[in-house]
Amino acid sequence: MPFKRKGKCVFKITKSGSQGEKKGCSKSVAMAKKYAKALYASSDDVMAEVKDYFRNQSDEDYLEFDDHPLSTASALMDPDKPAPWDHLTNDEDDEDIDIDVEEK
């Protein structure tokens, strides 16, 4: 992943995994966590990585959700949206968000 929070600051992580450039610091850890999430959401690196991952999968298990409306890269990266596979077990105590999805 391209960013890492250390305390109140967020750093870019290099391809080798070492700490890179400081992206910014916040007044609190909570604000730094929100900043890191915003960086992830807007990062072209992360979006490209997610798209490549799903594009390169040919296994039937991966392709099951290929046309699902919640399987777009932006939906998968949005922490407020459920994962497309959350509906597979809809027990009352499964701790996921149950939604209705129209089939195409």
XYZ file of N, CA and C in Angstrom, residues 30-93:
192
model
N -6.597 10.887 14.982
C -7.861 10.650 14.278
C -7.895 11.401 12.945
N -7.435 12.646 12.962
C -7.411 13.429 11.718
C -6.383 12.850 10.733
N -5.265 12.346 11.255
C -4.249 11.732 10.395
C -4.800 10.464 9.747
N -5.599 9.688 10.493
C -6.216 8.479 9.923
C -7.164 8.854 8.790
N -7.956 9.910 8.983
C -8.872 10.368 7.936
C -8.092 10.846 6.711
N -6.981 11.526 6.958
C -6.152 12.012 5.860
C -5.584 10.837 5.063
N -5.107 9.807 5.768
C -4.567 8.622 5.093
C -5.648 7.950 4.246
N -6.866 7.856 4.776
C -7.974 7.264 4.010
C -8.257 8.079 2.752
N -8.223 9.396 2.885
C -8.476 10.255 1.730
C -7.381 10.084 0.676
N -6.144 9.947 1.122
C -5.051 9.720 0.180
C -5.222 8.395 -0.547
N -5.592 7.350 0.202
C -5.835 6.046 -0.421
C -6.938 6.153 -1.466
N -8.018 6.817 -1.108
C -9.176 6.901 -2.000
C -8.845 7.639 -3.289
N -7.941 8.602 -3.218
C -7.634 9.391 -4.403
C -6.345 8.950 -5.091
N -5.708 7.919 -4.593
C -4.427 7.488 -5.142
C -4.596 6.702 -6.434
N -3.929 7.146 -7.479
C -3.942 6.414 -8.742
C -3.227 5.073 -8.591
N -2.197 5.013 -7.724
C -1.455 3.772 -7.506
C -2.377 2.682 -6.980
N -3.202 3.019 -5.995
C -4.087 2.037 -5.389
C -5.153 1.610 -6.386
N -5.737 2.577 -7.085
C -6.774 2.251 -8.065
C -6.205 1.347 -9.154
N -5.020 1.634 -9.628
C -4.399 0.810 -10.663
C -4.104 -0.583 -10.129
N -3.643 -0.660 -8.884
C -3.338 -1.953 -8.272
C -4.597 -2.808 -8.132
N -5.690 -2.216 -7.691
C -6.951 -2.948 -7.538
C -7.468 -3.394 -8.904
N -7.436 -2.490 -9.877
C -7.904 -2.846 -11.224
C -7.062 -3.973 -11.812
N -5.737 -3.888 -11.668
C -4.862 -4.947 -12.177
C -5.143 -6.279 -11.498
N -5.352 -6.239 -10.194
C -5.614 -7.464 -9.448
C -6.848 -8.170 -9.998
N -7.938 -7.434 -10.140
C -9.174 -8.058 -10.609
C -9.131 -8.369 -12.104
N -8.399 -7.596 -12.863
C -8.283 -7.847 -14.299
C -7.520 -9.146 -14.551
N -6.544 -9.440 -13.712
C -5.688 -10.607 -13.931
C -6.246 -11.897 -13.335
N -7.370 -11.831 -12.685
C -7.947 -13.035 -12.087
C -8.775 -13.782 -13.125
N -8.537 -15.074 -13.251
C -9.340 -15.874 -14.170
C -10.054 -16.990 -13.424
N -9.835 -17.078 -12.133
C -10.472 -18.088 -11.295
C -11.970 -17.802 -11.199
N -12.781 -18.843 -11.248
C -14.231 -18.695 -11.190
C -14.688 -17.954 -9.933
N -14.010 -18.179 -8.800
C -14.390 -17.505 -7.557
C -14.239 -15.994 -7.681
N -13.206 -15.534 -8.360
C -12.998 -14.100 -8.528
C -13.992 -13.517 -9.525
N -14.288 -14.260 -10.576
C -15.173 -13.762 -11.620
C -16.633 -13.750 -11.203
N -16.973 -14.409 -10.104
C -18.357 -14.454 -9.642
C -18.928 -13.050 -9.428
N -18.112 -12.110 -8.999
C -18.574 -10.757 -8.696
C -18.162 -9.745 -9.764
N -17.697 -10.214 -10.895
C -17.162 -9.348 -11.935
C -18.162 -8.289 -12.403
N -19.420 -8.644 -12.567
C -20.419 -7.686 -13.048
C -21.282 -7.117 -11.931
N -20.919 -7.382 -10.698
C -21.693 -6.895 -9.553
C -21.557 -5.373 -9.475
N -22.645 -4.651 -9.184
C -22.556 -3.178 -9.138
C -21.614 -2.643 -8.058
N -21.308 -3.438 -7.033
C -20.396 -2.976 -5.981
C -18.960 -3.457 -6.200
N -18.666 -4.029 -7.378
C -17.326 -4.550 -7.608
C -16.451 -3.614 -8.437
N -16.878 -2.379 -8.624
C -16.011 -1.409 -9.290
C -14.870 -1.041 -8.351
N -13.781 -0.586 -8.908
C -12.625 -0.228 -8.080
C -12.984 0.856 -7.065
N -13.755 1.853 -7.482
C -14.106 2.935 -6.556
C -15.041 2.435 -5.447
N -15.965 1.533 -5.761
C -16.862 0.988 -4.733
C -16.090 0.118 -3.745
N -15.135 -0.674 -4.244
C -14.342 -1.527 -3.357
C -13.448 -0.713 -2.429
N -13.003 0.453 -2.880
C -12.124 1.286 -2.063
C -12.896 2.190 -1.110
N -14.220 2.292 -1.279
C -15.038 3.156 -0.436
C -15.369 2.437 0.872
N -14.850 2.918 2.015
C -15.099 2.232 3.287
C -16.555 2.294 3.732
N -17.360 3.152 3.116
C -18.771 3.257 3.492
C -19.675 2.313 2.702
N -19.121 1.633 1.707
C -19.922 0.707 0.914
C -19.585 -0.732 1.310
N -20.593 -1.615 1.299
C -20.326 -3.017 1.632
C -19.592 -3.703 0.480
N -18.925 -4.783 0.781
C -18.267 -5.579 -0.253
C -19.326 -6.366 -1.017
N -19.114 -6.656 -2.285
C -20.125 -7.366 -3.059
C -20.424 -8.760 -2.526
N -19.508 -9.354 -1.802
C -19.716 -10.706 -1.282
C -20.342 -10.720 0.108
N -20.626 -9.550 0.680
C -21.225 -9.498 2.019
C -22.578 -10.191 2.090
N -23.275 -10.263 0.975
C -24.609 -10.847 0.990
C -24.600 -12.375 1.000
N -23.445 -13.005 0.901
C -23.399 -14.463 0.812
C -23.888 -15.145 2.084
N -23.618 -14.549 3.226
C -24.135 -15.077 4.491
C -24.943 -13.969 5.142
N -26.226 -14.108 5.126
C -27.091 -13.078 5.682
C -27.731 -13.523 6.990
N -26.901 -14.010 7.881
C -27.378 -14.305 9.219
C -27.543 -12.984 9.955
N -28.403 -12.962 10.956
C -28.614 -11.702 11.684
C -27.361 -11.257 12.430
N -26.506 -12.193 12.799
C -25.309 -11.834 13.575
C -24.038 -11.829 12.723
